[in-house]
CSV table of C-alpha atoms in Angstrom, one decimal:
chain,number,residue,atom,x,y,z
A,1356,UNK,CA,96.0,64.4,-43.6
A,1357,UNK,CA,92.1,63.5,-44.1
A,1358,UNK,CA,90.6,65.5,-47.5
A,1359,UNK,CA,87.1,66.9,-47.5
A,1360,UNK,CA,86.9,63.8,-49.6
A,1361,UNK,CA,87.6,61.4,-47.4
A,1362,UNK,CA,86.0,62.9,-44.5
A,1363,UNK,CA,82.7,63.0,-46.7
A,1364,UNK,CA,82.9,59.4,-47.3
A,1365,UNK,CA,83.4,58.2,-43.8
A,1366,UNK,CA,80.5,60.7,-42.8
A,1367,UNK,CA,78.3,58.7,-45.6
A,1368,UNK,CA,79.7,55.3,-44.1
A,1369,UNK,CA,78.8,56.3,-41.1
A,1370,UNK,CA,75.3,57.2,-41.8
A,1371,UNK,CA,74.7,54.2,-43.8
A,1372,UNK,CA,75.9,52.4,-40.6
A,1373,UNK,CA,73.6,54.3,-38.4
A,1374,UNK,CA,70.5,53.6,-40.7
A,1375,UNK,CA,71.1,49.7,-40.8
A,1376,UNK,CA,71.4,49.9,-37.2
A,1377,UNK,CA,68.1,51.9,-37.2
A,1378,UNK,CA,66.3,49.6,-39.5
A,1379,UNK,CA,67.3,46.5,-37.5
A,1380,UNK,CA,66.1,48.1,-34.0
A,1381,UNK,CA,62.5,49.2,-36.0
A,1382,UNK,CA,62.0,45.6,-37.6
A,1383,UNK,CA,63.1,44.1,-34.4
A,1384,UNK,CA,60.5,46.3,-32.1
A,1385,UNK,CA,57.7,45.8,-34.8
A,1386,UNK,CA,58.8,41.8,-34.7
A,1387,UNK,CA,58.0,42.2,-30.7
A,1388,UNK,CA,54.9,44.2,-30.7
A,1389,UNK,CA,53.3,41.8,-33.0
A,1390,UNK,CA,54.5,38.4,-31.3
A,1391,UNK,CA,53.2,40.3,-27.8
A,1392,UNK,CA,49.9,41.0,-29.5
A,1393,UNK,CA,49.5,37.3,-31.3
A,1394,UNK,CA,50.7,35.7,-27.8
A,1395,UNK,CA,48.0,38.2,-26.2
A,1396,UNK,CA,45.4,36.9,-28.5
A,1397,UNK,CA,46.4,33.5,-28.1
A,1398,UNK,CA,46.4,33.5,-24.0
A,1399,UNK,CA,43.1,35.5,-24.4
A,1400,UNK,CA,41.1,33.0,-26.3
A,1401,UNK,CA,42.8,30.2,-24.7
A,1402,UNK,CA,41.4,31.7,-21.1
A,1403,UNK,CA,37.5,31.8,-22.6
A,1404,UNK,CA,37.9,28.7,-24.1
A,1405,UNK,CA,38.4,27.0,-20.7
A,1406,UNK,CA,35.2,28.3,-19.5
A,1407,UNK,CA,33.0,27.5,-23.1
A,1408,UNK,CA,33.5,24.0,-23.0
A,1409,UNK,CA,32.9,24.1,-19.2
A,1410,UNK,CA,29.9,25.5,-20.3
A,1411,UNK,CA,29.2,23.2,-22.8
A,1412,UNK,CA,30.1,20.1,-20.8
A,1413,UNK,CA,27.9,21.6,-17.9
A,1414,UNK,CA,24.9,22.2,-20.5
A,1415,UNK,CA,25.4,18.7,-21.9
A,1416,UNK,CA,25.2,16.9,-18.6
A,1417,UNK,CA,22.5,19.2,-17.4
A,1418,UNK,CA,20.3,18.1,-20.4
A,1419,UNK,CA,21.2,14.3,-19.9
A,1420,UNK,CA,19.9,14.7,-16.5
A,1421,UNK,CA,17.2,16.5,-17.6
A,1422,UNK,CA,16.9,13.5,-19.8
A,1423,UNK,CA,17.5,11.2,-17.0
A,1424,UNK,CA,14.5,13.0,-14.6
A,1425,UNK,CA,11.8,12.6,-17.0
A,1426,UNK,CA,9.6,9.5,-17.6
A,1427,UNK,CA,10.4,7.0,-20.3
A,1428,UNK,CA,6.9,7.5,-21.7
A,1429,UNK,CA,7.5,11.8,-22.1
A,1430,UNK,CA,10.6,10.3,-24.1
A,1431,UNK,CA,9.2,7.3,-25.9
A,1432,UNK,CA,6.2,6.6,-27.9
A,1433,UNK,CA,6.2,3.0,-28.0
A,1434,UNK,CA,7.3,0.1,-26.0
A,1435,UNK,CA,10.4,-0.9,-28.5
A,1436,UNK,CA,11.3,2.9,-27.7
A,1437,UNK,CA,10.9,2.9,-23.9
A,1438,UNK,CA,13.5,0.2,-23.6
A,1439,UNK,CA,16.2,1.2,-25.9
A,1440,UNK,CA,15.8,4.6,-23.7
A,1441,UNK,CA,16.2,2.7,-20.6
A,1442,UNK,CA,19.2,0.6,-22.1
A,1443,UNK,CA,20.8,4.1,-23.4
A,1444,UNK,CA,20.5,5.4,-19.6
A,1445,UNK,CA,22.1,2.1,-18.1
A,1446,UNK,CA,24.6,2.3,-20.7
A,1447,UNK,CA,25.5,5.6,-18.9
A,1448,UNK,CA,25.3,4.9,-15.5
A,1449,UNK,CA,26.5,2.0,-13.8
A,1450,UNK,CA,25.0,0.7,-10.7
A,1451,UNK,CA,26.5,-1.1,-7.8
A,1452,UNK,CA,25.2,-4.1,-5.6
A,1453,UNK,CA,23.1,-2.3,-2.7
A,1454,UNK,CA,23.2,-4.8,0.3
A,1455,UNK,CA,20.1,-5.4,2.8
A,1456,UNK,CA,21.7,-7.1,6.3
A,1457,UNK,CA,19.2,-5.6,8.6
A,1458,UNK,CA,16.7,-8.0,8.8
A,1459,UNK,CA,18.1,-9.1,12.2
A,1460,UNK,CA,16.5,-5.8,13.1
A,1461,UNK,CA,13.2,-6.4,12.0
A,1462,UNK,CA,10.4,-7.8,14.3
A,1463,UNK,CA,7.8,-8.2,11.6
A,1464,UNK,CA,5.8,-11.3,11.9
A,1465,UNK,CA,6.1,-12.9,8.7
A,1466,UNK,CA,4.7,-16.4,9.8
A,1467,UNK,CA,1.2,-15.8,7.2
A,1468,UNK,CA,4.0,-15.2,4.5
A,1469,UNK,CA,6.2,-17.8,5.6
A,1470,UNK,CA,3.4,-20.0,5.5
A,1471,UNK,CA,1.9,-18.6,1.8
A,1472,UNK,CA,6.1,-19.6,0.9
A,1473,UNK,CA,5.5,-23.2,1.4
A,1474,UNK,CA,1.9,-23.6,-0.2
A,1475,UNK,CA,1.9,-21.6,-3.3
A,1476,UNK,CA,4.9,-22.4,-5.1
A,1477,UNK,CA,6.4,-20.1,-7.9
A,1478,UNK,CA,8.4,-20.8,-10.2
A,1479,UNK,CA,10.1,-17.3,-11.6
A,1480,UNK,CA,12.0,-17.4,-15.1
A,1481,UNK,CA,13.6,-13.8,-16.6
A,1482,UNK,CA,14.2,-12.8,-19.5
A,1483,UNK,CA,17.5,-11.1,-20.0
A,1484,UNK,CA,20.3,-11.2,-22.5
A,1485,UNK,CA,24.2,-11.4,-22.3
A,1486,UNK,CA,24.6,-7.6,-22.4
A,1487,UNK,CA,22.2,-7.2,-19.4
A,1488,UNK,CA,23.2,-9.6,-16.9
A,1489,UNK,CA,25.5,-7.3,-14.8
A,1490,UNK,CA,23.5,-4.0,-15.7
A,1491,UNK,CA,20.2,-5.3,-15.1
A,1492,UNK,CA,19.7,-9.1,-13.9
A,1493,UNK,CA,21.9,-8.9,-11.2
A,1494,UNK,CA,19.7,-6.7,-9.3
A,1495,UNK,CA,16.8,-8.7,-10.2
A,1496,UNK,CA,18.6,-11.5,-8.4
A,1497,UNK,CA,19.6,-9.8,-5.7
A,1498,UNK,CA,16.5,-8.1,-4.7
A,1499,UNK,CA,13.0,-9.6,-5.6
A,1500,UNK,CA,14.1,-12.8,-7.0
A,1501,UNK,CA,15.2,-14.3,-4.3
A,1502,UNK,CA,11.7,-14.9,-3.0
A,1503,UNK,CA,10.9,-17.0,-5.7
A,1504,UNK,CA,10.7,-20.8,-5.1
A,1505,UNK,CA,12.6,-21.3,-7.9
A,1506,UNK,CA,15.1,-18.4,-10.1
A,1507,UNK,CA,16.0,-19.3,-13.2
A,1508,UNK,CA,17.7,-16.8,-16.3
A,1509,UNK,CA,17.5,-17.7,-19.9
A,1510,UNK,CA,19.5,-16.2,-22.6
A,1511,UNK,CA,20.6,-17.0,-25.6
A,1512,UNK,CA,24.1,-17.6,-24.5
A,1513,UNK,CA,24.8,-20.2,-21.6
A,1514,UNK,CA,26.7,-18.8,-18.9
A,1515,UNK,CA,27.8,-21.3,-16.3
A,1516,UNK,CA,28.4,-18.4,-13.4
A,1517,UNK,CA,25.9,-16.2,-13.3
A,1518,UNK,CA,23.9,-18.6,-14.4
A,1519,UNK,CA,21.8,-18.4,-17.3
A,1520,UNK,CA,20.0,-21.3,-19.5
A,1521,UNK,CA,21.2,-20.3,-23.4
A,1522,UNK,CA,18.0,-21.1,-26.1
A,1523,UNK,CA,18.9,-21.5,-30.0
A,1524,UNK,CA,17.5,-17.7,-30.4
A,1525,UNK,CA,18.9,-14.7,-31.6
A,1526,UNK,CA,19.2,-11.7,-29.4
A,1527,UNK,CA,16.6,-9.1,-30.7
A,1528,UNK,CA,12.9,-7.8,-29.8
A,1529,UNK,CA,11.9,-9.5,-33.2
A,1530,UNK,CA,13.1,-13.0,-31.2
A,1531,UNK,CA,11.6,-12.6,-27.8
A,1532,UNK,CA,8.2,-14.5,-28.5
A,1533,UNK,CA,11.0,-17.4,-29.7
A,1534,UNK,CA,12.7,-17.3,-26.3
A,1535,UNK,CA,9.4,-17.1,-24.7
A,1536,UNK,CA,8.0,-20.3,-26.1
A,1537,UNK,CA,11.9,-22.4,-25.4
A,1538,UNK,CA,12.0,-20.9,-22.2
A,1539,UNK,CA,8.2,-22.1,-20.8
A,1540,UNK,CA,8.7,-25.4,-23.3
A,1541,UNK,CA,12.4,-26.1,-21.1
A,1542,UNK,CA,10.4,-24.8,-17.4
A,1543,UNK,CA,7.8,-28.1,-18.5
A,1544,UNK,CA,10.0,-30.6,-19.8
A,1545,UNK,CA,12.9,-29.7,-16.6
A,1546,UNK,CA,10.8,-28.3,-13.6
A,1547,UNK,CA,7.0,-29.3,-13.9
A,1548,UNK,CA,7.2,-31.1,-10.5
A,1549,UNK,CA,9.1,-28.1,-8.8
A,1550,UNK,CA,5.9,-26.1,-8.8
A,1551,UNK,CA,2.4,-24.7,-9.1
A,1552,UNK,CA,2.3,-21.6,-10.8
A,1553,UNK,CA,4.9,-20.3,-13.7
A,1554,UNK,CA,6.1,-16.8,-13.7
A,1555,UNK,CA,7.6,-14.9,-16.4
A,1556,UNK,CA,9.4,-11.3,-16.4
A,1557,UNK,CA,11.7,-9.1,-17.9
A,1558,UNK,CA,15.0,-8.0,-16.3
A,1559,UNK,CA,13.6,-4.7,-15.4
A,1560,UNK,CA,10.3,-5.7,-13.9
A,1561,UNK,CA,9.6,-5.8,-9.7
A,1562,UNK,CA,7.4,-8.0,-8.1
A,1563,UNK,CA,6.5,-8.4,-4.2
A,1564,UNK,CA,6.2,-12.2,-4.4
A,1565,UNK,CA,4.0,-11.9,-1.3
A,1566,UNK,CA,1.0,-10.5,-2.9
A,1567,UNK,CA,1.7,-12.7,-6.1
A,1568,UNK,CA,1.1,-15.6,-3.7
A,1569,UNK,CA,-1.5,-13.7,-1.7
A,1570,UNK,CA,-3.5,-13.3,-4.7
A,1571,UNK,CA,-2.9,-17.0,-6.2
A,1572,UNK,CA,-3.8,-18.1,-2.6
A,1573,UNK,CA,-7.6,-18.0,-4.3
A,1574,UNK,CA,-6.9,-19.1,-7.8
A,1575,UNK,CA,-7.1,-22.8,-8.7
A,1576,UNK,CA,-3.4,-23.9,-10.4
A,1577,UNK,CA,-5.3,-26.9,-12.6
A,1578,UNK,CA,-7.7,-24.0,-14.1
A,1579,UNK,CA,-6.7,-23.3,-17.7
A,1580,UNK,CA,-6.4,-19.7,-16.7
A,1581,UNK,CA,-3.1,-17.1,-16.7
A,1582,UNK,CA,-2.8,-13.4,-15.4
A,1583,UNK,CA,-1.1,-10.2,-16.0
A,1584,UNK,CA,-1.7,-6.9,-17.1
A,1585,UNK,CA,-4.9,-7.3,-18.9
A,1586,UNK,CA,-4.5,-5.3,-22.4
A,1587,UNK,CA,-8.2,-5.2,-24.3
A,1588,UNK,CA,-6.6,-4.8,-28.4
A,1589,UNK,CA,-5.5,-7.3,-31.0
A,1590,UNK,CA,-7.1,-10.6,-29.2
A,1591,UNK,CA,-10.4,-11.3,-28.6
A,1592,UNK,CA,-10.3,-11.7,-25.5
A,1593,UNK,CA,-7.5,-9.6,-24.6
A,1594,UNK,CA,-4.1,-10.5,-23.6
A,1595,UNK,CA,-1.4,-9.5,-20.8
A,1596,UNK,CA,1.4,-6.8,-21.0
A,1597,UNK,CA,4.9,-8.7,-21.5
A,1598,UNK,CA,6.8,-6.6,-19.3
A,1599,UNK,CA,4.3,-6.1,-16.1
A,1600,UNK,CA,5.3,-10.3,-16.3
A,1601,UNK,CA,2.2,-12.7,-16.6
A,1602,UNK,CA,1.7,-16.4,-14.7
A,1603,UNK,CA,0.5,-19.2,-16.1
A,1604,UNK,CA,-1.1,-22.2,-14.0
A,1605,UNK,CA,0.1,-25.7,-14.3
A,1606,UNK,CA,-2.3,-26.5,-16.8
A,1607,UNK,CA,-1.8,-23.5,-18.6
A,1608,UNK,CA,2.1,-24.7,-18.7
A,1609,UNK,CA,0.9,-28.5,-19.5
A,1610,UNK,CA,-0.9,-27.2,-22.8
A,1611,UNK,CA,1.3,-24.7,-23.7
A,1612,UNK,CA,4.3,-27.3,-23.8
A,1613,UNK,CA,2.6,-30.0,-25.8
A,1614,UNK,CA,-0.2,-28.4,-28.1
A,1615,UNK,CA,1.5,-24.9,-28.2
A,1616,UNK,CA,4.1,-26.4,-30.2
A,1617,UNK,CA,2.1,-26.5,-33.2
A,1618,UNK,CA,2.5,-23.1,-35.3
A,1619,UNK,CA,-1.2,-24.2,-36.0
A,1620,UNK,CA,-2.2,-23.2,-32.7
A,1621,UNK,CA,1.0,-20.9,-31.7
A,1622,UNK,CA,3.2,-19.0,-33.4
A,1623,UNK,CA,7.2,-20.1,-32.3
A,1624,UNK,CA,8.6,-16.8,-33.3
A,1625,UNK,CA,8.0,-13.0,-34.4
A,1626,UNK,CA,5.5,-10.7,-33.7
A,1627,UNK,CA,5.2,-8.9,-30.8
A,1628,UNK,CA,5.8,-11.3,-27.7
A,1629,UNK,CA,2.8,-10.6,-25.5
A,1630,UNK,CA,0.3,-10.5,-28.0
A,1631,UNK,CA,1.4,-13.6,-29.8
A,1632,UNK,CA,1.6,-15.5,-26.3
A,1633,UNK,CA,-2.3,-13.8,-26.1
A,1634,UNK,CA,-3.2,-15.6,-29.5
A,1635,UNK,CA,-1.8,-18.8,-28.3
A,1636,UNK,CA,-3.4,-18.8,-25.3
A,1637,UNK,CA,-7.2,-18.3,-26.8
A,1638,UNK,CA,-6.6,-20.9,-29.2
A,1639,UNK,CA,-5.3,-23.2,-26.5
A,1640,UNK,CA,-8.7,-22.9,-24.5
A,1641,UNK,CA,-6.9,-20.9,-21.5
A,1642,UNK,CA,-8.9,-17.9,-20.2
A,1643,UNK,CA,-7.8,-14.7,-19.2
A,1644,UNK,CA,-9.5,-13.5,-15.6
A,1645,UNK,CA,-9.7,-10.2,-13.7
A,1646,UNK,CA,-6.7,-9.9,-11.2
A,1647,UNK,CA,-8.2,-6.6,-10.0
A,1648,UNK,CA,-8.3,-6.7,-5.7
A,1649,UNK,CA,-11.8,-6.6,-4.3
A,1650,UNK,CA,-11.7,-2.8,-4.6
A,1651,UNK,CA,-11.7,-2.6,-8.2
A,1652,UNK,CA,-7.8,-1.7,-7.9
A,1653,UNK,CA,-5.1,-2.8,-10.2
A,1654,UNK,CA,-2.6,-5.0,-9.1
A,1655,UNK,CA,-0.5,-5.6,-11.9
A,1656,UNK,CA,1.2,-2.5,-13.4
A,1657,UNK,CA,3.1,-2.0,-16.7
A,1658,UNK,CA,4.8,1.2,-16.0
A,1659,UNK,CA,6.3,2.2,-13.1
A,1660,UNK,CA,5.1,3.3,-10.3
A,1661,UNK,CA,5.5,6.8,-10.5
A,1662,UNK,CA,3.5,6.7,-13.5
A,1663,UNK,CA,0.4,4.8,-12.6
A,1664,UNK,CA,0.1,7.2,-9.6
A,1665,UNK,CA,0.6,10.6,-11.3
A,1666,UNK,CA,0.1,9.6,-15.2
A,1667,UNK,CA,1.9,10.7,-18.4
A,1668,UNK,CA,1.0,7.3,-20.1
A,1669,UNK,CA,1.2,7.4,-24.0
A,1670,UNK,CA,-1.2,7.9,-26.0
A,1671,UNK,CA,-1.4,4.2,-27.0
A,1672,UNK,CA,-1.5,3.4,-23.4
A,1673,UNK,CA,-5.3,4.5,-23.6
A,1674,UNK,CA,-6.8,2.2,-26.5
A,1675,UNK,CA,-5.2,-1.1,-24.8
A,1676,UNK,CA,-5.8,-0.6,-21.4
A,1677,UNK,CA,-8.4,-3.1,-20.5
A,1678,UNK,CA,-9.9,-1.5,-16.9
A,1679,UNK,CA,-9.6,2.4,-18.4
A,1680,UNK,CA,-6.2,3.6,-17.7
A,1681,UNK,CA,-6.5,4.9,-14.4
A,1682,UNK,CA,-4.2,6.8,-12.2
A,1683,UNK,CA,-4.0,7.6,-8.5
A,1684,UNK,CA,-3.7,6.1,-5.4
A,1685,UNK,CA,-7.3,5.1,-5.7
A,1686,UNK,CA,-6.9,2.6,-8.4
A,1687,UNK,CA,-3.2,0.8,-7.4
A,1688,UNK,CA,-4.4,-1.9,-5.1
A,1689,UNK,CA,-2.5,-1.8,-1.9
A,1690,UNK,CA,-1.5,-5.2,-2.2
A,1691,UNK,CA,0.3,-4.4,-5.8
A,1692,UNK,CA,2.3,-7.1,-7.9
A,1693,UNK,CA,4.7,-6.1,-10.0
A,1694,UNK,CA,5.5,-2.6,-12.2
A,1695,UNK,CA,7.7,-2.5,-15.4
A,1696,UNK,CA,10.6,-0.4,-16.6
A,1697,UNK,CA,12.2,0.0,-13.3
A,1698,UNK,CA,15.9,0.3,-13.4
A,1699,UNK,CA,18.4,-0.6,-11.1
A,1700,UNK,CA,18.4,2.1,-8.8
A,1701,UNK,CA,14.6,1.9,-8.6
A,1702,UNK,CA,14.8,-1.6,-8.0
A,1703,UNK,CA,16.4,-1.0,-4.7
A,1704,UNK,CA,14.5,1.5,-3.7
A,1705,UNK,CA,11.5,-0.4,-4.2
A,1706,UNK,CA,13.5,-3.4,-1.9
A,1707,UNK,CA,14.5,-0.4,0.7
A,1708,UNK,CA,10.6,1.2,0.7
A,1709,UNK,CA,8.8,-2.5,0.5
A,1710,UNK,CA,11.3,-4.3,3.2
A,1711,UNK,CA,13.5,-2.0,5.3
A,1712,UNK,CA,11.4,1.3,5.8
A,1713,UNK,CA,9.3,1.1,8.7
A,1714,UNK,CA,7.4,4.1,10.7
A,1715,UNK,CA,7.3,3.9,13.9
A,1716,UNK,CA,4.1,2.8,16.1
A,1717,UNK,CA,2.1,2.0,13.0
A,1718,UNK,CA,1.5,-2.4,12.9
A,1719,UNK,CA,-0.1,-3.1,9.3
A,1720,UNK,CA,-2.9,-5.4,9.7
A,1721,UNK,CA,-3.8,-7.9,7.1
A,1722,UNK,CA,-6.6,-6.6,4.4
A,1723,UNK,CA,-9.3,-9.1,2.6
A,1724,UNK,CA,-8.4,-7.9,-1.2
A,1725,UNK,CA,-9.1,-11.3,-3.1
A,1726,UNK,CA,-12.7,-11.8,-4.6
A,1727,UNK,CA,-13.9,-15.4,-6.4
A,1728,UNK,CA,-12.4,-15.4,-9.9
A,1729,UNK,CA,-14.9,-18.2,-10.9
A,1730,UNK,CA,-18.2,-17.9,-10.2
């Protein structure tokens, strides 16, 4: 038979039992309240996270295109800083081949231009650079290049497909008056015969080759003389914007290929490209002339488009101008010749505007725009 004892003992046992049970169920339940409340917190901020760098991402891209949608000159200050702005939104966005097969459509009569084509002969050289030829000299070649007499690309790498004529240059702004000089000093010594006038451009420049010949029609190609964009600073008598492209006669080309070889009378690298070409020039006895139509209108541009018609040119824009930095419809002539800084995606929509759009009932007759140069 059990004692009081005994019985007091297992009661104590029992307890003690009872307690560890107790303990285990209260460190258990805490245990799951706080993984429920970490596993709360944890699906909580996971679920606003999504959304912040939604947000985020959105606001980036939204200020890229922001970016994208304003001019190169509201982002840049100087030339150097307008292209690497350019590059940086190529770099971006790739574009794709757009191709034109409608001309079958057309009924325009092109016989006057057909007939300019076989007179005035053109020879077209670009300046591009291994990195650029499927982001930007592509779409030079398939839009206005093609209208050229002759196409050629120089580099400073050779590359047999595309193709592209490789100088002994280095790739850099700092280099382009050196590629400049080897590429018009090859043009002479490999294609003087192959035509008139000699035309030089950057990758992102446009030109309607029709009004380039149009205007040449009254210019005389054994005149020492060149054109361009005419900027009034640094050279006496001015010199010509590198990127709205300039065109030197043939005896601008003959003297440029023999006596501009001399760093006595040319520099053969360095410096700013356009303005050392400008120097050159003067000291080789070959004259700058107003390429203005007979309306007082520009016709070649160094911006865009966009720009010349509305404005927002940089503040330097206004000391070099030569004809006072104008803007409006009233001073682009309507038989334009080439703008600068115009990407891919402008480039055809230039080609689509220029060659494909057409309103209805309207026939465009020709306009009497060239003036005597020479007096």
């Amino acid at each position: 038979m059990a004692t009081r004892k005994d019985n007091k003992e297992k009661v104590t046992k029992r307890g003690k039992v009872l307690g560890c049970v107790q303990t285990s169920h209260l460190n258990f339940c805490f245990g799951l309240s706080v993984g429920l409340v970490i596993s709360f917190l944890i699906a909580s901020f996971s679920s606003l996270q999504t959304p912040l760098i939604l947000t985020r991402k959105y606001a980036a891209n939204q200020f890229d295109s922001y970016l994208s949608s304003r001019s190169l000159q509201e982002v840049a200050e100087t030339y150097e800083d307008m292209h690497e702005e350019m590059d940086k939104r190529l770099s971006k966005n790739e574009v794709k081949e757009v191709l034109f097969e409608d001309d079958h459509k057309h009924h325009d009569d092109d016989a006057v231009a057909r007939k300019l084509a076989e007179e005035i002969r053109i020879l077209c050289w670009v300046m591009t650079g291994p990195q650029n030829l499927d982001k930007k000299a592509i779409h030079v070649k398939k839009t206005w290049g093609k209208r050229c007499t002759k196409l050629i690309f120089f580099s400073s790498v050779t590359n047999n497909t595309f193709p592209t004529i490789g100088l002994n240059v280095s790739e850099g702004r700092e280099h382009l008056t050196g590629k400049t000089m080897q590429a018009f000093k090859y043009v002479h010594d490999n294609f003087f015969d192959e035509a008139d006038w000699f035309m030089k451009a950057d990758d992102d420049t446009y030109f309607i080759m029709e009004n380039l010949r149009y205007f040449l029609s009254s210019q005389d190609k054994m005149e020492p003389v060149y054109f361009g964009h005419h900027f009034k600073t640094i050279v006496r008598q001015g010199y010509y914007s590198g990127g709205a492209g300039y065109i030197l006669s043939k005896e601008t080309l003959r003297r440029l290929a023999t006596t501009g070889q001399d760093p006595k009378f040319c520099r053969q690298d360095g410096g700013a490209e356009d303005a050392e070409l400008g120097k050159c020039m003067q000291n080789l006895g070959v004259r700058t002339a107003n390429s203005t139509d007979a309306l007082g209108r520009s016709r070649f541009h160094c911006f865009d488009p966009e720009t010349h018609l509305m404005g927002g040119y940089p503040n330097w824009y206004y000391k070099y101008d030569a004809n006072g930095a104008k803007k409006g419809l009233g001073s682009i002539s309507d038989y334009a010749i080439s703008f600068h800084y115009v990407g891919p995606r402008k480039m055809y929509g230039l080609e689509f505007f220029i060659y494909h759009l057409r309103p209805y009932g309207i026939s465009n007759g020709l306009q009497n725009l060239n003036w005597p140069v020479y007096e």
